[in-house]
Short mmCIF file of C-alpha atoms in Angstrom, two decimals:
data_model
loop_
_atom_site.label_atom_id
_atom_site.label_comp_id
_atom_site.label_asym_id
_atom_site.label_seq_id
_atom_site.Cartn_x
_atom_site.Cartn_y
_atom_site.Cartn_z
CA MET X 1 -10.97 4.01 23.07
CA LEU X 2 -10.74 1.76 20.00
CA LEU X 3 -14.52 1.52 19.70
CA THR X 4 -14.80 5.34 19.83
CA ILE X 5 -12.31 5.65 16.96
CA ILE X 6 -14.19 2.96 14.98
CA ALA X 7 -17.45 4.86 15.58
CA ILE X 8 -15.93 8.14 14.33
CA LEU X 9 -14.54 6.32 11.28
CA GLY X 10 -17.98 4.87 10.53
CA VAL X 11 -19.70 8.26 10.89
CA ALA X 12 -17.10 9.85 8.59
CA PHE X 13 -17.79 7.24 5.88
CA ILE X 14 -21.56 7.69 6.24
CA LEU X 15 -21.32 11.49 6.01
CA TYR X 16 -19.04 11.26 2.99
CA THR X 17 -21.40 8.83 1.28
CA VAL X 18 -24.48 11.00 1.91
CA LEU X 19 -22.99 14.47 1.29
CA GLY X 20 -20.29 13.45 -1.17
CA GLY X 21 -22.77 11.10 -2.85
CA ALA X 22 -25.13 14.01 -3.46
CA ASP X 23 -22.15 15.91 -4.84
CA TYR X 24 -20.97 13.19 -7.26
CA GLY X 25 -24.52 12.19 -8.10
CA ALA X 26 -25.38 15.70 -9.25
CA GLY X 27 -22.96 15.29 -12.16
CA ILE X 28 -24.56 11.93 -12.96
CA VAL X 29 -28.07 13.37 -12.87
CA GLU X 30 -27.04 16.33 -15.01
CA THR X 31 -26.10 13.88 -17.78
CA PHE X 32 -29.77 12.92 -18.06
CA ALA X 33 -31.25 16.33 -17.17
CA GLY X 34 -29.24 18.01 -19.93
CA LYS X 35 -28.72 21.74 -20.31
CA ARG X 36 -31.91 22.46 -18.35
CA GLY X 37 -30.43 20.99 -15.19
CA GLU X 38 -27.03 22.67 -15.40
CA LYS X 39 -28.10 25.94 -13.77
CA THR X 40 -29.90 24.27 -10.85
CA ILE X 41 -27.09 21.78 -10.22
CA SER X 42 -24.33 24.39 -10.42
CA LYS X 43 -26.24 26.63 -8.03
CA ALA X 44 -26.75 23.77 -5.58
CA LEU X 45 -23.15 22.53 -5.66
CA ALA X 46 -21.11 25.71 -5.89
CA PRO X 47 -21.06 26.82 -2.22
CA VAL X 48 -20.37 23.44 -0.59
CA TRP X 49 -18.97 20.89 -3.06
CA GLU X 50 -15.38 21.06 -1.86
CA ALA X 51 -16.25 20.97 1.86
CA ASN X 52 -17.73 17.47 1.59
CA HIS X 53 -14.26 15.99 1.05
CA VAL X 54 -13.38 16.80 4.67
CA TRP X 55 -15.08 13.54 5.70
CA LEU X 56 -13.00 11.49 3.25
CA ILE X 57 -9.83 13.16 4.53
CA LEU X 58 -10.88 12.40 8.10
CA ALA X 59 -11.40 8.70 7.26
CA ILE X 60 -8.01 8.49 5.52
CA VAL X 61 -6.26 10.11 8.49
CA ILE X 62 -7.88 7.59 10.88
CA LEU X 63 -6.82 4.63 8.69
CA PHE X 64 -3.31 6.03 8.18
CA THR X 65 -2.73 6.68 11.89
CA GLY X 66 -4.90 4.16 13.71
CA PHE X 67 -4.72 1.18 11.35
CA PRO X 68 -1.52 1.67 9.32
CA ARG X 69 -1.34 -1.92 8.03
CA VAL X 70 -4.81 -1.56 6.49
CA TYR X 71 -3.83 1.74 4.88
CA ALA X 72 -0.58 0.25 3.53
CA THR X 73 -2.35 -2.82 2.11
CA ILE X 74 -5.12 -0.86 0.39
CA SER X 75 -2.84 1.83 -1.02
CA THR X 76 -0.43 -0.82 -2.36
CA ALA X 77 -2.63 -3.65 -3.66
CA LEU X 78 -5.42 -1.33 -4.89
CA HIS X 79 -3.30 1.59 -6.04
CA ILE X 80 -4.71 1.46 -9.59
CA PRO X 81 -8.42 2.02 -8.75
CA LEU X 82 -7.45 4.46 -5.99
CA MET X 83 -5.35 6.46 -8.45
CA VAL X 84 -8.33 6.65 -10.80
CA VAL X 85 -10.47 7.88 -7.90
CA LEU X 86 -7.96 10.60 -7.03
CA ILE X 87 -7.67 11.71 -10.67
CA GLY X 88 -11.47 11.76 -10.88
CA ILE X 89 -11.79 13.90 -7.74
CA VAL X 90 -9.24 16.42 -9.05
CA LEU X 91 -10.67 16.61 -12.57
CA ARG X 92 -14.25 16.80 -11.38
CA GLY X 93 -13.62 19.59 -8.90
CA SER X 94 -11.35 21.54 -11.23
CA PHE X 95 -13.61 21.46 -14.25
CA PHE X 96 -16.72 22.19 -12.20
CA THR X 97 -14.98 25.33 -10.94
CA PHE X 98 -13.77 26.25 -14.44
CA ARG X 99 -17.31 25.85 -15.79
CA HIS X 100 -18.96 27.72 -12.92
CA TYR X 101 -16.76 30.81 -13.36
CA ASP X 102 -16.36 30.51 -17.13
CA ILE X 103 -17.38 33.68 -18.96
CA GLY X 104 -18.37 31.54 -21.98
CA GLU X 105 -16.66 33.56 -24.67
CA VAL X 106 -13.90 31.20 -25.90
CA GLY X 107 -15.89 28.00 -26.52
CA THR X 108 -14.41 25.93 -23.69
CA HIS X 109 -17.65 25.56 -21.73
CA PRO X 110 -18.72 22.25 -23.42
CA TYR X 111 -15.33 20.66 -22.66
CA TYR X 112 -15.57 21.64 -19.00
CA THR X 113 -19.06 20.16 -18.82
CA THR X 114 -18.05 16.90 -20.52
CA ILE X 115 -15.09 16.27 -18.20
CA PHE X 116 -17.22 17.19 -15.17
CA LYS X 117 -19.88 14.64 -16.18
CA VAL X 118 -17.42 11.85 -17.10
CA SER X 119 -15.46 12.20 -13.86
CA SER X 120 -18.77 12.26 -11.93
CA PHE X 121 -19.40 8.72 -13.25
CA VAL X 122 -15.83 7.40 -13.06
CA THR X 123 -15.05 8.46 -9.47
CA PRO X 124 -17.95 6.76 -7.62
CA PHE X 125 -17.63 3.74 -9.94
CA PHE X 126 -14.02 3.16 -8.88
CA LEU X 127 -14.84 3.97 -5.25
CA GLY X 128 -17.30 1.07 -5.40
CA ILE X 129 -14.72 -1.14 -7.13
CA THR X 130 -12.20 -0.40 -4.37
CA LEU X 131 -14.74 -1.22 -1.67
CA GLY X 132 -15.65 -4.43 -3.51
CA ALA X 133 -11.99 -5.51 -3.63
CA MET X 134 -11.69 -4.98 0.14
CA ILE X 135 -14.71 -7.25 0.63
CA LEU X 136 -14.13 -10.04 -1.93
CA GLY X 137 -10.97 -11.50 -0.38
CA ARG X 138 -8.50 -11.54 -3.29
CA VAL X 139 -6.23 -8.77 -2.03
CA SER X 140 -2.68 -9.93 -1.33
CA LEU X 141 0.76 -8.43 -0.82
CA ASP X 142 2.43 -11.73 -1.77
CA ALA X 143 5.26 -10.64 -4.08
CA THR X 144 5.51 -14.07 -5.75
CA GLY X 145 2.37 -13.47 -7.82
CA THR X 146 2.25 -11.88 -11.27
CA PHE X 147 1.42 -8.19 -11.74
CA TYR X 148 -2.11 -9.14 -12.85
CA GLU X 149 -2.66 -11.46 -9.86
CA GLN X 150 -1.42 -8.88 -7.39
CA TYR X 151 -2.64 -5.54 -8.71
CA ILE X 152 -5.46 -6.14 -11.21
CA GLY X 153 -7.19 -9.44 -10.43
CA PRO X 154 -8.36 -8.37 -6.93
CA TRP X 155 -10.59 -5.62 -8.37
CA LEU X 156 -11.20 -6.52 -12.04
CA ASN X 157 -14.01 -9.04 -11.61
CA GLY X 158 -17.78 -9.26 -11.73
CA PHE X 159 -18.40 -8.56 -8.04
CA CYS X 160 -16.27 -5.40 -7.92
CA VAL X 161 -17.77 -4.09 -11.17
CA ALA X 162 -21.26 -4.70 -9.73
CA MET X 163 -20.22 -2.80 -6.59
CA GLY X 164 -19.02 0.05 -8.82
CA ILE X 165 -22.35 0.19 -10.64
CA PHE X 166 -24.23 0.01 -7.32
CA SER X 167 -22.22 2.94 -5.91
CA THR X 168 -22.81 5.02 -9.03
CA LEU X 169 -26.57 4.38 -8.96
CA LEU X 170 -26.75 5.03 -5.20
CA PHE X 171 -25.05 8.40 -5.64
CA GLY X 172 -27.44 9.23 -8.48
CA TYR X 173 -30.37 8.32 -6.21
CA ILE X 174 -29.10 10.54 -3.36
CA ALA X 175 -28.49 13.47 -5.71
CA SER X 176 -31.93 13.19 -7.33
CA ILE X 177 -33.57 13.39 -3.91
CA PHE X 178 -31.43 16.36 -2.82
CA LEU X 179 -32.05 18.23 -6.08
CA ILE X 180 -35.83 18.05 -5.63
CA GLY X 181 -35.40 20.68 -2.92
CA GLU X 182 -33.28 22.89 -5.17
CA THR X 183 -35.77 23.26 -8.01
CA VAL X 184 -37.35 26.51 -9.09
CA HIS X 185 -40.15 25.38 -11.42
CA SER X 186 -42.72 22.62 -11.04
CA PRO X 187 -41.78 20.75 -14.29
CA GLU X 188 -38.18 20.65 -13.12
CA ARG X 189 -39.24 19.29 -9.74
CA HIS X 190 -41.28 16.52 -11.40
CA ARG X 191 -38.26 15.64 -13.59
CA TYR X 192 -36.09 15.03 -10.52
CA ILE X 193 -38.90 13.08 -8.89
CA ARG X 194 -38.92 10.75 -11.93
CA PHE X 195 -35.13 10.43 -11.71
CA SER X 196 -35.41 9.60 -8.00
CA LYS X 197 -37.87 6.79 -8.62
CA LEU X 198 -35.80 5.40 -11.50
CA PHE X 199 -32.54 5.47 -9.52
CA MET X 200 -34.29 3.92 -6.50
CA VAL X 201 -35.49 0.93 -8.55
CA LEU X 202 -32.13 0.49 -10.29
CA THR X 203 -30.17 0.77 -7.02
CA PHE X 204 -32.38 -1.80 -5.33
CA GLY X 205 -32.12 -4.18 -8.32
CA VAL X 206 -28.34 -3.92 -8.64
CA GLY X 207 -28.02 -4.27 -4.85
CA ILE X 208 -29.64 -7.73 -5.12
CA LEU X 209 -27.39 -8.49 -8.11
CA VAL X 210 -24.32 -7.70 -5.96
CA PHE X 211 -25.36 -10.42 -3.51
CA VAL X 212 -25.96 -12.94 -6.32
CA ILE X 213 -22.63 -12.24 -8.05
CA ALA X 214 -20.82 -12.52 -4.70
CA GLU X 215 -22.11 -16.11 -4.43
CA PHE X 216 -20.76 -16.89 -7.93
CA GLU X 217 -17.40 -15.38 -6.86
CA ASN X 218 -17.32 -17.78 -3.87
CA HIS X 219 -17.96 -15.05 -1.31
CA PRO X 220 -21.00 -16.24 0.71
CA VAL X 221 -22.64 -12.90 1.45
CA PHE X 222 -26.18 -14.32 1.73
CA ALA X 223 -25.19 -16.62 4.61
CA ALA X 224 -23.37 -13.79 6.41
CA PHE X 225 -26.35 -11.46 5.87
CA PHE X 226 -28.99 -13.84 7.23
CA SER X 227 -26.82 -14.74 10.24
CA SER X 228 -26.38 -11.06 11.25
CA TRP X 229 -29.41 -9.63 13.08
CA PRO X 230 -28.11 -6.00 12.89
CA SER X 231 -27.93 -6.38 9.10
CA LEU X 232 -31.46 -7.79 8.95
CA VAL X 233 -32.77 -4.93 11.12
CA ALA X 234 -30.92 -2.35 8.98
CA PHE X 235 -32.31 -3.88 5.77
CA GLY X 236 -35.80 -3.83 7.27
CA GLY X 237 -35.34 -0.13 8.01
CA VAL X 238 -34.20 0.55 4.43
CA VAL X 239 -37.31 -1.20 3.04
CA LEU X 240 -39.67 0.58 5.46
CA LEU X 241 -38.23 3.95 4.43
CA ILE X 242 -39.07 3.38 0.73
CA PRO X 243 -42.79 4.33 1.08
CA VAL X 244 -41.77 7.21 3.37
CA VAL X 245 -39.43 8.62 0.70
CA LEU X 246 -42.05 8.08 -2.04
CA TYR X 247 -44.59 9.97 0.08
CA LEU X 248 -42.26 12.86 0.95
CA ILE X 249 -41.03 13.50 -2.61
CA ASN X 250 -44.58 14.55 -3.53
CA HIS X 251 -44.78 17.03 -0.65
CA PRO X 252 -42.84 20.23 0.07
CA TRP X 253 -41.11 18.88 3.19
CA VAL X 254 -37.57 19.08 1.90
CA VAL X 255 -35.82 18.72 5.26
CA TYR X 256 -37.74 15.55 6.18
CA LEU X 257 -37.12 14.12 2.71
CA ARG X 258 -33.37 14.69 3.01
CA LEU X 259 -33.31 13.25 6.51
CA ALA X 260 -35.14 10.16 5.23
CA ILE X 261 -32.68 9.54 2.38
CA GLY X 262 -29.76 10.20 4.73
CA LEU X 263 -31.13 7.64 7.19
CA GLN X 264 -31.75 5.14 4.40
CA VAL X 265 -28.16 5.40 3.15
CA ALA X 266 -26.80 5.20 6.71
CA LEU X 267 -28.79 1.99 7.29
CA ILE X 268 -27.38 0.47 4.07
CA MET X 269 -23.85 1.15 5.28
CA VAL X 270 -24.54 -0.03 8.85
CA GLY X 271 -26.05 -3.23 7.48
CA TRP X 272 -23.01 -3.93 5.32
CA PHE X 273 -20.62 -2.98 8.14
CA ALA X 274 -22.35 -5.46 10.44
CA ILE X 275 -21.89 -8.28 7.90
CA GLN X 276 -18.14 -8.05 7.87
CA TYR X 277 -17.26 -6.54 11.30
CA PRO X 278 -14.51 -6.60 12.56
CA VAL X 279 -12.80 -7.28 9.20
CA LEU X 280 -11.64 -4.27 7.17
CA VAL X 281 -9.91 -6.13 4.33
CA PHE X 282 -10.44 -9.77 3.39
CA GLU X 283 -7.08 -11.16 2.23
CA ARG X 284 -6.52 -14.08 -0.14
CA SER X 285 -4.26 -15.79 2.41
CA GLY X 286 -7.07 -15.94 4.95
CA ASN X 287 -5.19 -13.65 7.36
CA HIS X 288 -7.86 -10.95 7.16
CA LEU X 289 -7.09 -7.45 8.39
CA THR X 290 -9.37 -6.51 11.27
CA PHE X 291 -9.67 -3.51 13.56
CA TYR X 292 -8.03 -5.56 16.30
CA ASN X 293 -5.00 -7.13 14.57
CA THR X 294 -4.01 -3.92 12.75
CA GLN X 295 -4.56 -1.25 15.41
CA ALA X 296 -1.71 1.11 16.26
CA PRO X 297 -0.16 1.04 19.77
CA GLU X 298 -2.28 2.39 22.63
CA ALA X 299 -0.24 5.58 22.91
CA THR X 300 -0.82 6.36 19.21
CA LEU X 301 -4.55 5.66 19.46
CA PHE X 302 -4.79 7.94 22.50
CA GLN X 303 -3.08 10.80 20.65
CA LEU X 304 -5.28 10.15 17.62
CA LEU X 305 -8.42 10.31 19.75
CA ILE X 306 -7.36 13.67 21.22
CA ALA X 307 -6.64 15.02 17.72
CA LEU X 308 -10.03 13.78 16.48
CA PHE X 309 -11.96 15.48 19.29
CA VAL X 310 -10.09 18.75 18.82
CA GLY X 311 -10.46 18.56 15.04
CA LEU X 312 -14.18 17.77 15.19
CA LEU X 313 -14.75 20.67 17.62
CA LEU X 314 -13.35 22.94 14.91
CA VAL X 315 -14.74 21.25 11.78
CA VAL X 316 -18.34 20.49 12.75
CA PRO X 317 -19.35 24.08 13.74
CA CYS X 318 -17.58 25.43 10.64
CA PHE X 319 -19.43 22.91 8.47
CA PHE X 320 -22.81 23.91 9.89
CA PHE X 321 -21.91 27.59 9.52
CA LEU X 322 -20.99 27.00 5.86
CA PHE X 323 -24.40 25.49 5.12
CA LYS X 324 -26.20 28.15 7.18
CA VAL X 325 -24.50 30.96 5.27
CA PHE X 326 -24.84 29.66 1.73
CA LYS X 327 -27.73 27.22 1.44
CA PRO X 328 -30.64 29.38 2.75
CA ALA X 329 -29.92 31.86 -0.03
CA THR X 330 -31.82 29.63 -2.47
CA ASP X 331 -34.80 28.88 -0.25
CA GLU X 332 -36.92 31.80 -1.35
CA HIS X 333 -36.85 30.60 -4.96
CA ARG X 334 -37.80 26.99 -4.33
CA VAL X 335 -41.04 25.41 -5.33
CA LYS X 336 -43.45 25.22 -2.39
#
């Protein structure tokens, strides 16, 4: 039962990273694409942008109900970066909607666009910082420490900042790939192909930098990585998919291209999950929070599992129906 809940939690995080990453990344890519990309990006995001958050809500519900000590620790010790994430999600969604339905007669359109772009950078950056703080091992609920030691030091450091940059670049990479299939004209398609290649190189480079900085922060990630065969296999899969993605972006097989990038991102997350399983939060005291020492009582987990199955039976068909209704509407205009 516990393993089933862990599997659902992992799938929810992967789906949010892939679909939500494409969502956040579109705002990042638009910063470089300029006015020319606004129409394509707005058209691609408008029908589905809000639905992607269902996977984040699902993950939060699982943590809150199934692993309450983990939820309490994260939401207390890391409340500052999490608050920035929440503000970013609200501002980004609100100002995207304002811009999309703006009639453009009172001069507010540029302000909507600016806030949409800024929050598209800030939100994934602080999501990465929060994840980095959970990994680095400086989180503590020890009330004897100073405010800085307890609430700022765990996430304001080189490793967490590198994780924030990595997350931002990864989301930009996912969005660039997804937007290739949303283009109308050939020059626009080639622009997103260039963005995809640039974000791929930068993501790969910063990913290596994350490992190096972790060593300087006394968190031996290299040793954990090379001692975990699932992580090595996942990394091998990520590398093997690079030429596949580079081949597909120059061909009109949009579905296969999106499946390839989705698989690549899933392998990155599986590889990292395997490094630190079963730990969810590394604590400064050494009493790390794992799936097994923080799980709720059996009766609670059983009720949670029932709720998850019932909820997924409702959500998954609705999610597919949403994409089926809205996304094919743009297919006839795409570049072949």
